[in-house]
Coordinates of C-alpha atoms and ligand atoms in Angstrom, one line a residue:
M1 CA -16.4 33.3 -13.0
K2 CA -16.7 35.8 -10.3
K3 CA -13.3 37.7 -9.0
H4 CA -11.1 36.9 -6.3
T5 CA -10.5 39.5 -3.8
E6 CA -7.0 39.8 -3.7
P7 CA -5.6 41.0 -0.1
K8 CA -4.2 44.6 -0.1
R9 CA -0.5 45.1 0.1
H10 CA -0.2 46.8 3.5
L11 CA -3.4 46.3 6.3
I12 CA -2.7 50.1 7.2
S13 CA -2.2 53.3 5.8
F14 CA 0.8 54.8 7.3
D15 CA 3.3 57.6 6.1
S16 CA 6.9 57.4 7.1
H17 CA 7.0 61.1 8.1
T18 CA 4.5 60.7 11.1
T19 CA 5.4 57.2 12.3
P20 CA 8.3 56.6 14.9
H21 CA 11.4 54.7 13.5
V22 CA 13.1 52.1 15.3
F23 CA 16.4 50.6 14.0
T24 CA 18.1 47.4 14.4
D25 CA 20.2 45.5 12.1
V26 CA 18.0 42.3 12.4
L27 CA 14.8 41.8 13.1
V28 CA 13.1 38.5 14.5
I29 CA 9.4 38.6 14.5
G30 CA 8.3 36.0 17.0
S31 CA 9.9 34.8 20.4
G32 CA 9.3 30.9 20.0
V33 CA 12.1 28.3 19.7
A34 CA 13.0 29.5 16.3
G35 CA 13.0 33.4 17.0
L36 CA 14.8 33.1 20.1
S37 CA 17.6 30.4 18.7
A38 CA 17.5 32.9 15.8
A39 CA 18.1 35.8 17.8
I40 CA 20.9 34.4 20.3
E41 CA 22.5 33.7 16.7
A42 CA 22.3 36.5 15.2
A43 CA 23.3 38.7 18.2
K44 CA 26.7 37.5 18.2
H45 CA 27.5 39.9 14.9
N46 CA 24.7 42.3 15.4
S47 CA 22.2 44.3 16.8
V48 CA 18.4 42.2 17.0
L49 CA 15.3 43.1 17.9
V50 CA 13.1 40.5 18.9
V51 CA 9.3 40.8 18.9
A52 CA 6.3 39.4 20.2
K53 CA 2.5 40.0 19.7
D54 CA 2.0 38.6 23.2
K55 CA 4.2 38.3 26.4
I56 CA 7.5 36.8 25.2
D57 CA 6.4 33.5 26.6
E58 CA 3.2 32.7 25.1
N59 CA 3.4 31.0 22.0
N60 CA 3.1 27.4 20.8
T61 CA 6.5 26.2 21.7
A62 CA 5.8 26.9 25.8
Y63 CA 2.8 24.7 25.7
A64 CA 5.0 21.6 23.8
Q65 CA 4.6 18.6 26.0
G66 CA 5.9 15.3 24.1
G67 CA 9.8 16.1 24.0
I68 CA 12.4 16.7 21.3
A69 CA 13.3 13.9 18.5
V70 CA 17.0 13.6 18.6
V71 CA 19.7 11.3 17.9
L72 CA 21.3 11.0 21.2
S73 CA 21.2 7.5 22.1
D74 CA 24.0 5.2 21.2
E75 CA 21.9 2.4 19.5
D76 CA 20.1 5.3 17.4
T77 CA 21.5 6.7 14.1
I78 CA 20.9 9.7 11.6
T79 CA 20.1 7.5 9.2
K80 CA 17.3 5.7 10.8
H81 CA 15.9 9.0 12.1
V82 CA 15.6 10.2 8.4
K83 CA 14.4 7.0 7.4
D84 CA 11.7 7.2 9.8
T85 CA 11.0 11.2 9.0
I86 CA 10.9 10.2 5.1
D87 CA 8.5 7.2 5.5
A88 CA 6.0 9.3 7.5
G89 CA 5.9 12.4 4.7
Q90 CA 4.6 9.9 2.0
G91 CA 6.9 11.2 -0.9
L92 CA 7.2 14.7 -0.5
C93 CA 10.1 15.0 2.0
D94 CA 12.9 17.5 0.6
T95 CA 15.4 14.7 2.0
T96 CA 18.6 16.7 1.6
S97 CA 17.0 19.4 4.2
A98 CA 15.7 16.4 6.2
K99 CA 19.3 14.8 6.7
A100 CA 20.7 18.3 7.2
I101 CA 18.2 19.2 9.9
I102 CA 18.4 15.7 11.8
S103 CA 21.9 15.9 11.7
E104 CA 22.4 19.3 13.6
G105 CA 20.5 18.5 15.9
P106 CA 22.2 16.3 18.3
K107 CA 24.6 19.5 18.3
R108 CA 21.8 22.3 19.0
V109 CA 20.3 20.0 21.8
K110 CA 23.7 19.4 23.6
E111 CA 24.2 23.5 23.5
L112 CA 20.9 23.8 24.9
I113 CA 21.7 21.2 27.6
A114 CA 24.7 23.8 28.3
W115 CA 23.1 26.4 28.2
G116 CA 21.5 24.7 31.4
A117 CA 17.8 23.1 30.0
M118 CA 17.3 20.4 32.2
F119 CA 15.8 16.9 30.4
D120 CA 14.5 14.2 32.2
K121 CA 17.1 11.7 33.3
E122 CA 17.0 8.2 35.0
N123 CA 20.5 6.7 36.8
N124 CA 21.9 10.1 35.2
H125 CA 21.3 9.5 31.8
L126 CA 18.7 11.0 29.6
V127 CA 15.3 8.8 29.1
F128 CA 14.3 8.5 25.7
T129 CA 10.5 7.7 24.5
K130 CA 8.8 6.8 21.5
E131 CA 5.9 8.5 19.5
G132 CA 3.7 7.6 16.5
G133 CA 6.2 6.7 13.2
H134 CA 9.5 6.9 15.4
R135 CA 11.0 3.2 14.9
F136 CA 13.2 4.0 18.2
P137 CA 12.6 5.8 21.2
R138 CA 14.4 8.7 20.9
I139 CA 12.4 11.8 22.1
I140 CA 13.8 13.6 25.2
R141 CA 11.3 15.5 27.8
A142 CA 11.3 17.8 30.4
Q143 CA 9.4 17.5 33.7
G144 CA 7.5 14.8 32.1
D145 CA 5.2 16.7 30.2
S146 CA 6.4 20.4 30.1
T147 CA 9.3 20.1 27.4
G148 CA 8.1 23.2 25.5
K149 CA 8.7 25.4 28.7
E150 CA 11.9 24.5 29.9
V151 CA 12.8 25.0 26.2
E152 CA 11.4 28.6 26.2
H153 CA 12.7 29.3 29.5
T154 CA 15.9 28.5 28.7
L155 CA 16.1 30.3 25.8
I156 CA 14.6 33.8 27.5
R157 CA 17.3 33.4 29.5
L158 CA 20.0 33.7 27.5
V159 CA 18.2 36.5 25.3
K160 CA 17.8 38.5 28.2
E161 CA 21.3 38.0 29.5
S162 CA 22.6 39.6 25.6
K163 CA 23.5 42.8 25.4
N164 CA 22.9 43.2 21.6
I165 CA 19.3 41.4 22.0
K166 CA 16.0 44.0 23.0
A167 CA 12.7 42.6 22.9
F168 CA 9.4 44.4 22.4
E169 CA 6.4 42.5 24.0
H170 CA 2.9 42.9 23.0
T171 CA 4.1 44.4 19.9
F172 CA 1.8 43.3 16.8
V173 CA 3.5 43.3 13.5
I174 CA 1.0 44.0 10.6
D175 CA 3.1 44.1 7.6
L176 CA 6.8 43.9 6.0
I177 CA 8.1 46.9 4.5
T178 CA 9.7 46.1 1.1
K179 CA 11.0 48.1 -2.0
S180 CA 12.4 46.4 -5.5
G181 CA 12.4 42.7 -4.0
A182 CA 14.1 43.5 -0.9
C183 CA 12.5 43.6 2.6
H184 CA 13.7 46.2 4.8
G185 CA 11.8 45.5 7.7
A186 CA 8.1 46.1 9.1
V187 CA 5.4 48.3 9.9
A188 CA 3.9 47.5 13.7
W189 CA 1.6 48.6 16.4
H190 CA 2.2 48.8 20.0
A191 CA -0.7 49.2 22.4
K192 CA 1.3 52.0 23.9
K193 CA 3.3 53.8 21.3
G194 CA 0.7 53.1 18.3
N195 CA 2.4 52.5 14.8
I196 CA 6.0 52.0 14.3
L197 CA 8.1 51.5 11.6
I198 CA 11.1 48.8 12.4
W199 CA 14.2 49.3 9.8
T200 CA 16.4 46.7 9.6
K201 CA 19.2 44.9 7.4
S202 CA 17.8 41.6 7.7
T203 CA 14.2 40.3 8.5
I204 CA 13.6 37.1 10.1
I205 CA 10.0 35.7 10.3
A206 CA 9.3 33.0 13.2
T207 CA 5.6 33.7 13.6
G208 CA 4.8 29.8 14.2
G209 CA 1.6 28.1 13.0
C210 CA -2.1 29.3 11.9
G211 CA -3.9 26.3 14.2
Q212 CA -6.4 29.4 15.4
V213 CA -8.1 29.1 12.0
Y214 CA -9.9 25.8 12.8
R215 CA -12.7 25.5 15.7
E216 CA -10.7 22.4 17.3
T217 CA -7.6 23.6 17.9
T218 CA -4.2 22.9 20.3
N219 CA -2.7 25.7 19.7
P220 CA -3.0 29.3 21.8
D221 CA -4.5 32.1 20.9
V222 CA -1.2 33.8 19.3
A223 CA -1.5 31.3 16.2
T224 CA -3.8 33.1 13.5
G225 CA -1.1 32.7 11.1
D226 CA 0.0 36.3 10.2
G227 CA 3.6 35.6 9.4
L228 CA 2.2 33.4 6.3
A229 CA -0.2 36.3 5.7
M230 CA 2.1 39.1 5.8
A231 CA 5.0 37.3 3.6
Y232 CA 2.0 36.2 1.4
R233 CA 1.1 39.9 0.8
A234 CA 4.8 41.0 0.5
G235 CA 5.4 38.5 -2.7
A236 CA 7.1 35.6 -0.7
T237 CA 6.2 31.9 -2.2
L238 CA 4.3 29.7 -0.1
Q239 CA 4.5 25.7 -0.4
D240 CA 2.0 22.8 1.3
M241 CA -0.8 25.0 2.4
E242 CA -2.9 21.9 2.0
F243 CA -1.0 19.8 4.9
V244 CA -2.4 20.8 8.3
Q245 CA -1.6 18.2 10.8
F246 CA -4.7 17.2 13.0
H247 CA -3.0 15.7 16.3
P248 CA -5.3 12.8 17.2
T249 CA -5.8 13.2 20.9
T250 CA -7.0 16.5 22.7
L251 CA -9.2 16.6 25.3
Y252 CA -12.5 16.8 24.8
I253 CA -15.2 18.2 27.5
A254 CA -17.8 20.3 25.6
G255 CA -16.5 24.1 27.0
A256 CA -13.2 23.7 28.5
V257 CA -10.3 24.6 26.4
R258 CA -8.6 21.7 24.1
F259 CA -5.7 20.8 26.1
L260 CA -3.4 18.2 24.2
I261 CA -2.8 14.9 25.5
T262 CA 1.0 14.1 24.5
E263 CA 1.4 11.2 21.9
T264 CA 3.9 10.4 24.6
V265 CA 0.6 9.1 26.5
R266 CA 0.5 6.0 23.9
G267 CA 4.5 6.0 23.4
E268 CA 4.0 5.0 27.5
G269 CA 1.6 2.1 26.8
G270 CA -1.9 4.0 26.3
I271 CA -4.3 2.4 24.7
L272 CA -7.7 4.2 22.5
R273 CA -10.9 2.7 22.9
N274 CA -14.3 3.9 21.6
K275 CA -17.9 4.3 23.1
R276 CA -18.3 0.8 23.6
G277 CA -14.6 0.6 25.1
E278 CA -13.4 -1.8 22.0
R279 CA -9.7 -1.2 21.3
F280 CA -9.4 0.1 17.8
M281 CA -6.0 1.2 16.2
P282 CA -4.7 -2.6 15.9
K283 CA -7.0 -3.2 13.0
Y284 CA -6.3 0.2 11.3
H285 CA -2.6 -0.1 11.3
P286 CA 0.4 -2.5 12.6
Q287 CA 2.0 0.0 14.5
A288 CA -1.8 0.0 16.1
E289 CA -1.7 3.4 18.8
L290 CA 1.9 4.7 17.5
A291 CA 1.3 4.4 13.9
P292 CA 1.9 8.0 12.3
R293 CA -0.7 10.6 13.2
D294 CA -2.3 11.1 10.1
V295 CA -3.6 7.4 10.4
V296 CA -4.4 7.5 13.9
S297 CA -6.5 10.8 13.6
Q298 CA -8.4 9.0 10.6
S299 CA -8.9 6.4 12.2
I300 CA -10.3 8.4 15.6
L301 CA -13.1 10.0 13.1
Q302 CA -14.0 6.7 11.6
E303 CA -14.6 5.3 15.1
M304 CA -16.3 8.5 16.0
Q305 CA -18.8 8.2 12.9
K306 CA -19.2 4.5 13.1
T307 CA -20.4 4.8 17.2
D308 CA -22.2 8.3 16.8
H309 CA -20.0 9.6 19.7
T310 CA -18.4 13.2 19.9
H311 CA -15.3 11.9 20.8
V312 CA -13.0 8.2 22.0
Y313 CA -11.0 8.1 24.9
I314 CA -7.4 7.1 26.2
D315 CA -7.3 4.4 28.3
V316 CA -3.9 4.4 30.8
R317 CA -5.6 2.6 34.1
H318 CA -3.1 -0.5 33.5
I319 CA -0.2 1.8 33.7
P320 CA 0.9 1.9 37.3
K321 CA -0.5 4.8 39.1
E322 CA 3.2 6.5 40.7
R323 CA 4.4 6.0 37.2
L324 CA 1.7 7.8 35.6
Y325 CA 1.2 10.4 37.8
S326 CA 5.6 11.2 38.0
R327 CA 5.3 10.9 34.1
F328 CA 2.5 13.3 33.4
P329 CA 2.1 15.6 36.1
K330 CA 0.6 18.3 33.7
I331 CA -1.8 16.3 32.4
R332 CA -2.7 14.9 35.6
E333 CA -3.4 18.3 37.0
I334 CA -5.1 19.3 34.1
C335 CA -7.5 16.3 33.7
A336 CA -7.8 16.6 37.8
S337 CA -9.4 20.1 37.7
F338 CA -12.5 18.4 35.3
G339 CA -12.9 15.7 37.9
I340 CA -10.7 12.8 35.9
D341 CA -8.4 10.8 37.8
I342 CA -6.0 9.4 34.8
A343 CA -5.5 6.2 37.1
K344 CA -8.8 5.6 37.2
D345 CA -10.8 7.0 34.5
L346 CA -10.8 6.7 30.8
I347 CA -10.0 10.1 29.3
P348 CA -12.2 11.7 26.6
V349 CA -10.3 12.5 23.6
R350 CA -10.7 13.4 19.7
P351 CA -8.3 15.4 16.8
S352 CA -7.8 18.8 16.5
A353 CA -5.8 21.2 14.4
H354 CA -2.0 21.1 15.7
Y355 CA 0.8 22.2 12.9
M356 CA 1.0 23.7 9.8
I357 CA 3.0 21.8 7.9
G358 CA 3.4 23.9 4.6
G359 CA 4.6 27.5 5.1
I360 CA 6.8 30.3 3.6
K361 CA 9.3 28.3 1.1
V362 CA 13.0 28.4 1.9
D363 CA 16.0 27.3 0.8
R364 CA 18.6 25.6 2.9
F365 CA 19.7 28.8 4.3
L366 CA 16.3 29.4 5.6
R367 CA 16.2 32.6 2.8
T368 CA 12.9 33.5 0.7
N369 CA 12.2 34.5 -2.3
I370 CA 12.3 37.8 -1.3
K371 CA 15.7 39.4 -0.4
Q372 CA 16.8 39.9 3.2
L373 CA 13.8 38.2 4.6
Y374 CA 14.1 34.5 6.3
A375 CA 11.7 32.4 7.7
C376 CA 12.1 30.0 10.4
G377 CA 10.1 27.2 12.3
E378 CA 6.5 26.2 12.0
V379 CA 6.2 29.1 9.7
A380 CA 8.6 28.1 7.3
C381 CA 8.2 25.3 4.7
T382 CA 11.8 23.7 4.9
G383 CA 10.2 20.5 2.9
M384 CA 11.2 18.1 5.8
H385 CA 7.9 16.9 7.1
G386 CA 6.5 16.3 3.4
A387 CA 3.1 15.3 3.6
N388 CA 3.3 14.7 7.4
R389 CA 5.5 15.2 10.5
L390 CA 6.5 13.0 12.9
G391 CA 6.1 14.0 16.4
S392 CA 8.8 16.1 18.0
N393 CA 10.6 16.6 14.8
S394 CA 8.9 20.3 15.1
L395 CA 10.8 22.0 18.4
L396 CA 14.2 20.1 16.3
E397 CA 13.2 21.7 13.1
G398 CA 12.8 25.0 15.0
L399 CA 16.2 25.1 17.4
V400 CA 18.3 23.9 14.0
T401 CA 16.1 26.4 11.5
G402 CA 16.8 29.1 13.7
Y403 CA 20.2 28.7 14.5
E404 CA 21.0 28.8 10.9
A405 CA 18.6 31.5 9.7
G406 CA 20.6 33.6 12.4
I407 CA 23.6 32.5 11.4
D408 CA 22.9 33.4 7.7
A409 CA 21.4 36.8 8.1
C410 CA 24.5 37.6 10.0
K411 CA 26.5 36.4 6.9
S412 CA 24.9 38.2 4.3
I413 CA 24.9 41.8 6.4
Q414 CA 28.7 41.7 6.4
K415 CA 29.1 40.5 2.8
A416 CA 26.7 43.0 1.5
R417 CA 28.1 45.9 4.2
R418 CA 24.1 46.5 4.5
E419 CA 23.7 49.8 5.5
L420 CA 20.3 50.8 7.2
L421 CA 18.6 52.9 4.6
P422 CA 14.9 54.4 5.7
Y423 CA 13.2 55.6 3.2
T424 CA 10.1 57.5 2.4
I425 CA 6.7 55.4 2.4
Q426 CA 3.2 57.0 2.2
E427 CA 0.6 53.9 2.3
S428 CA -3.0 54.6 2.0
A429 CA -5.0 51.8 1.9
E430 CA -8.3 52.7 0.7
S431 CA -11.0 51.3 2.7
S432 CA -14.8 50.4 2.5
K433 CA -17.2 52.2 4.6
I434 CA -19.3 49.4 6.2
S435 CA -18.9 49.9 9.7
W436 CA -21.2 47.5 11.0
L437 CA -19.2 44.2 11.2
D438 CA -19.4 41.7 13.7
L439 CA -15.6 40.3 13.8
E440 CA -16.2 37.9 16.4
D441 CA -19.2 36.6 14.8
I442 CA -17.2 36.3 11.4
T443 CA -14.0 35.0 13.3
N444 CA -16.3 32.1 14.7
S445 CA -17.9 31.1 11.8
L446 CA -14.6 31.3 10.0
K447 CA -13.4 28.7 12.2
S448 CA -16.3 26.3 12.1
L449 CA -16.5 26.6 8.7
M450 CA -12.6 25.3 8.3
W451 CA -13.2 22.4 10.8
R452 CA -16.2 21.4 9.0
D453 CA -15.1 21.9 5.3
A454 CA -11.7 22.0 5.4
G455 CA -10.7 19.5 8.4
I456 CA -9.4 16.0 8.4
E457 CA -11.6 14.7 5.7
R458 CA -12.3 17.1 2.8
N459 CA -14.2 16.7 -0.6
E460 CA -14.9 19.0 -3.4
R461 CA -18.3 19.8 -2.3
H462 CA -17.4 21.2 1.1
L463 CA -14.0 22.9 -0.6
L464 CA -15.9 24.5 -2.5
E465 CA -18.8 26.0 -0.2
A466 CA -15.8 27.0 1.9
E467 CA -14.0 28.9 -0.8
E468 CA -17.3 30.7 -1.4
M469 CA -18.2 31.7 2.1
I470 CA -14.4 32.7 2.6
E471 CA -14.5 35.1 -0.4
M472 CA -17.8 36.4 0.8
W473 CA -16.4 37.5 4.1
S474 CA -13.2 38.4 2.1
R475 CA -15.1 41.0 0.5
Y476 CA -16.6 42.7 3.2
V477 CA -13.5 42.1 5.6
L478 CA -10.4 42.2 3.6
D479 CA -10.6 45.7 2.3
K480 CA -11.4 47.2 5.4
E481 CA -9.1 49.4 7.8
F482 CA -8.6 48.1 11.2
S483 CA -7.0 49.7 13.8
N484 CA -6.5 46.9 16.7
P485 CA -5.2 43.3 16.2
F486 CA -8.4 41.5 16.6
G487 CA -9.2 43.0 12.9
W488 CA -5.6 42.5 11.5
E489 CA -5.9 39.1 12.6
L490 CA -9.2 38.2 11.2
Q491 CA -7.9 39.7 7.7
N492 CA -4.6 37.2 7.9
M493 CA -7.0 34.1 9.6
L494 CA -9.0 35.1 6.2
L495 CA -6.3 35.1 3.9
V496 CA -4.4 32.1 5.2
S497 CA -7.7 30.1 5.0
K498 CA -8.2 30.7 1.7
L499 CA -4.9 29.5 0.9
I500 CA -5.2 26.2 2.6
V501 CA -8.7 25.3 0.9
S502 CA -7.6 26.6 -2.6
S503 CA -4.6 24.2 -1.9
A504 CA -6.9 21.6 -1.0
R505 CA -8.8 21.8 -3.7
K506 CA -6.1 21.6 -6.4
R507 CA -4.5 18.6 -4.7
K508 CA -7.1 15.5 -6.1
E509 CA -5.5 12.9 -4.0
S510 CA -4.7 11.8 -0.7
R511 CA -1.7 12.0 1.1
G512 CA -0.4 12.2 4.6
V513 CA -2.6 14.7 6.3
H514 CA -4.2 15.9 3.6
H515 CA -7.4 13.1 3.4
R516 CA -10.3 14.0 0.3
T517 CA -13.1 11.0 0.7
D518 CA -13.6 11.6 -3.2
Y519 CA -10.1 11.2 -4.3
P520 CA -9.3 8.5 -1.5
K521 CA -5.9 7.4 -3.3
T522 CA -2.4 8.7 -3.6
D523 CA -1.9 9.4 -6.9
N524 CA 2.2 9.4 -7.6
T525 CA 1.6 10.1 -11.5
H526 CA 0.1 13.6 -10.9
W527 CA 0.8 14.7 -7.2
K528 CA 4.0 13.8 -6.3
K529 CA 4.6 17.3 -5.9
H530 CA 4.0 20.5 -4.2
I531 CA 1.0 23.1 -5.0
L532 CA 3.2 26.7 -4.6
I533 CA 1.1 30.0 -4.2
K534 CA 2.3 33.1 -4.7
K535 CA 0.2 37.0 -5.3
T536 CA 0.4 37.8 -8.5
T537 CA 0.8 41.5 -7.8
P538 CA 2.9 41.9 -4.8
Ligands
FAD1 P1 6.1 29.8 18.0 O1 6.6 29.1 19.4 O2 4.7 29.2 18.3 O3 6.3 31.1 18.5 C1 5.3 32.4 17.6 C2 5.9 33.6 17.9 O4 5.4 34.6 16.7 C3 5.1 33.7 19.3 O5 6.2 34.5 19.9 C4 4.1 35.4 18.7 O6 3.9 36.1 19.7 C5 4.7 35.7 17.4 N1 3.8 36.3 16.5 C6 3.0 35.5 15.7 N2 1.9 36.5 15.2 C7 3.0 37.8 15.2 C8 2.6 39.1 15.0 N3 1.7 39.3 13.8 N4 3.4 39.8 15.4 C9 4.5 39.7 16.4 N5 4.7 38.8 17.2 C10 4.1 37.6 16.2 N6 6.3 19.8 18.6 C11 7.4 19.2 18.9 O7 8.7 19.2 18.2 N7 7.6 18.6 20.2 C12 6.4 18.6 21.2 O8 6.3 17.9 22.1 C13 5.2 19.1 20.5 N8 4.2 19.6 21.5 C14 3.1 20.9 21.2 C15 1.9 20.6 22.2 C16 1.3 21.6 21.3 C17 0.0 22.0 22.9 C18 1.5 22.9 20.5 C19 0.1 23.6 20.0 C20 2.3 22.0 19.4 C21 3.3 21.1 19.8 N9 4.5 20.9 19.1 C22 5.5 20.2 19.6 C23 4.6 21.9 17.8 C24 5.8 23.0 18.5 O9 5.5 23.2 19.9 C25 6.0 24.0 17.7 O10 5.9 24.0 16.2 C26 7.2 25.1 17.7 O11 6.6 25.7 18.8 C27 6.9 26.4 16.7 O12 7.5 27.3 17.0 P2 7.8 28.6 16.3 O13 9.0 29.2 16.9 O14 8.0 28.5 15.1 O15 6.6 29.5 16.6
SIN2 C1 2.7 15.7 21.4 O1 3.3 15.4 22.9 O2 2.3 14.8 21.3 C2 3.0 16.5 20.5 C3 4.2 16.2 20.1 C4 4.6 17.1 18.6 O3 3.7 18.0 17.8 O4 5.4 17.3 18.2

């Protein structure tokens, strides 16, 4: 049997004697909804440093369109929302976690509103819409289709007002610093300052998802799975990595960025049609266009194959123009820039990688198996979503888990009366001498491979092919030492891809977003369980 390339403990060499130090009680890695919520809470009792590898507002959160699922309407109940979430999760949801997050949601959203977030209203009342799998209209939104921006900018305002929070933008966290099973901070890189060692009492990872490992994705460039990879290298347990959610409807124009066409377009009556103009969803599911996402993505794929076409279409021409333009202003603007008038033309769409359901395994306090290390938001796996996530449950989860991670990080610092204790580290990462790698080519090849072999439909032959290719690239790339984010991102993407593929190979059944054509049935006898992965020698 071939030996698999295990990642080194740290991606770079560094020496604590010669690297500048930064001290903070709490380090929050990531500035999306989860990271900022954690920072705001932790800053009530501690000094907090938030770091983001790009601008503070460049993240998945800022691109969120559809809204936040939350029980705020009189006719809705927590029980109904929990039931919809658990039904979608197909037997793998952690019910306790789903209940806790959904129950806390209304308080957190009301707080966000009190902080100034403006959600859309009619006659002075919040308006609610539906998305796939929600049997009740419970999605609130902002500026029609720009919910994420409103959430992000509200939280940034608070962060900027807080005296206890510092934010470092364009600061790339490379690795966590750990000793005897506890996290003491991170080593990071800043374009102007170079490497820095950040010493902390508690560290919260909120680095979001990894959509960028796929060629087709709704995620922005920052979503390369760095947090998953650094946690794995440090010895954290990861869970459910095979469950990657594919959003059914991404604008498909060759050469254009993959802009999301929110599910709420279907919530407002949008109809999916194939190349021949036929409506097809009713034949796949009783909820038709509003079936859960896994069903819609897989049905679209089948229609694309049947009609031998690269995409399908969303038809909203029957919705009054004024309503359409005011409800989806951003989608109207983006489509118009490609010559598509959404009131008159069909919108070409197809599925793409959207959300990592798995992630760093956390308990109900968002603690990982490494002491003093927390994870929240998309990078964490609370088990809330099981094998499939309902639309708009993610901003909710980020808001609640960020808040709770912030609280527990403070409590644990107080309880342990922890001091900041830097120690000597001299890490020399041995590296190969190969210097003629074309990183861009490997990155693009990896993304194409993942799309082809570990995408919406999987089978043993393709997964094995993917595993072998990733192993081959890993041999060249993982033992090299890079000095810039592009190289570290590729190393992280290779590792995350490997974890997705190996988990997908193990799960020999179809469930939720994990669809195996060679094992098309759900197998509750053998597979009603989670796949956990952990590095053997951290
Ligand atoms: P993010 O918002 O992605 O933030 C991650 C942060 O980590 C960034 O600041 C990034 O700079 C930082 N980071 C990453 N790696 C490093 C590193 N190495 N060093 C330093 N910093 C790092 N969900 C919903 O509930 N409703 C919606 O309507 C919705 N619409 C969506 C639309 C789109 C187009 C997309 C892509 C997602 C959508 N989602 C939606 C999903 C949701 O937006 C995300 O799951 C959620 O915002 C994730 O928040 P987060 O705080 O966990 O991570
Ligand atoms: C969308 O607006 O369709 C995305 C919602 C989500 O991913 O939760």
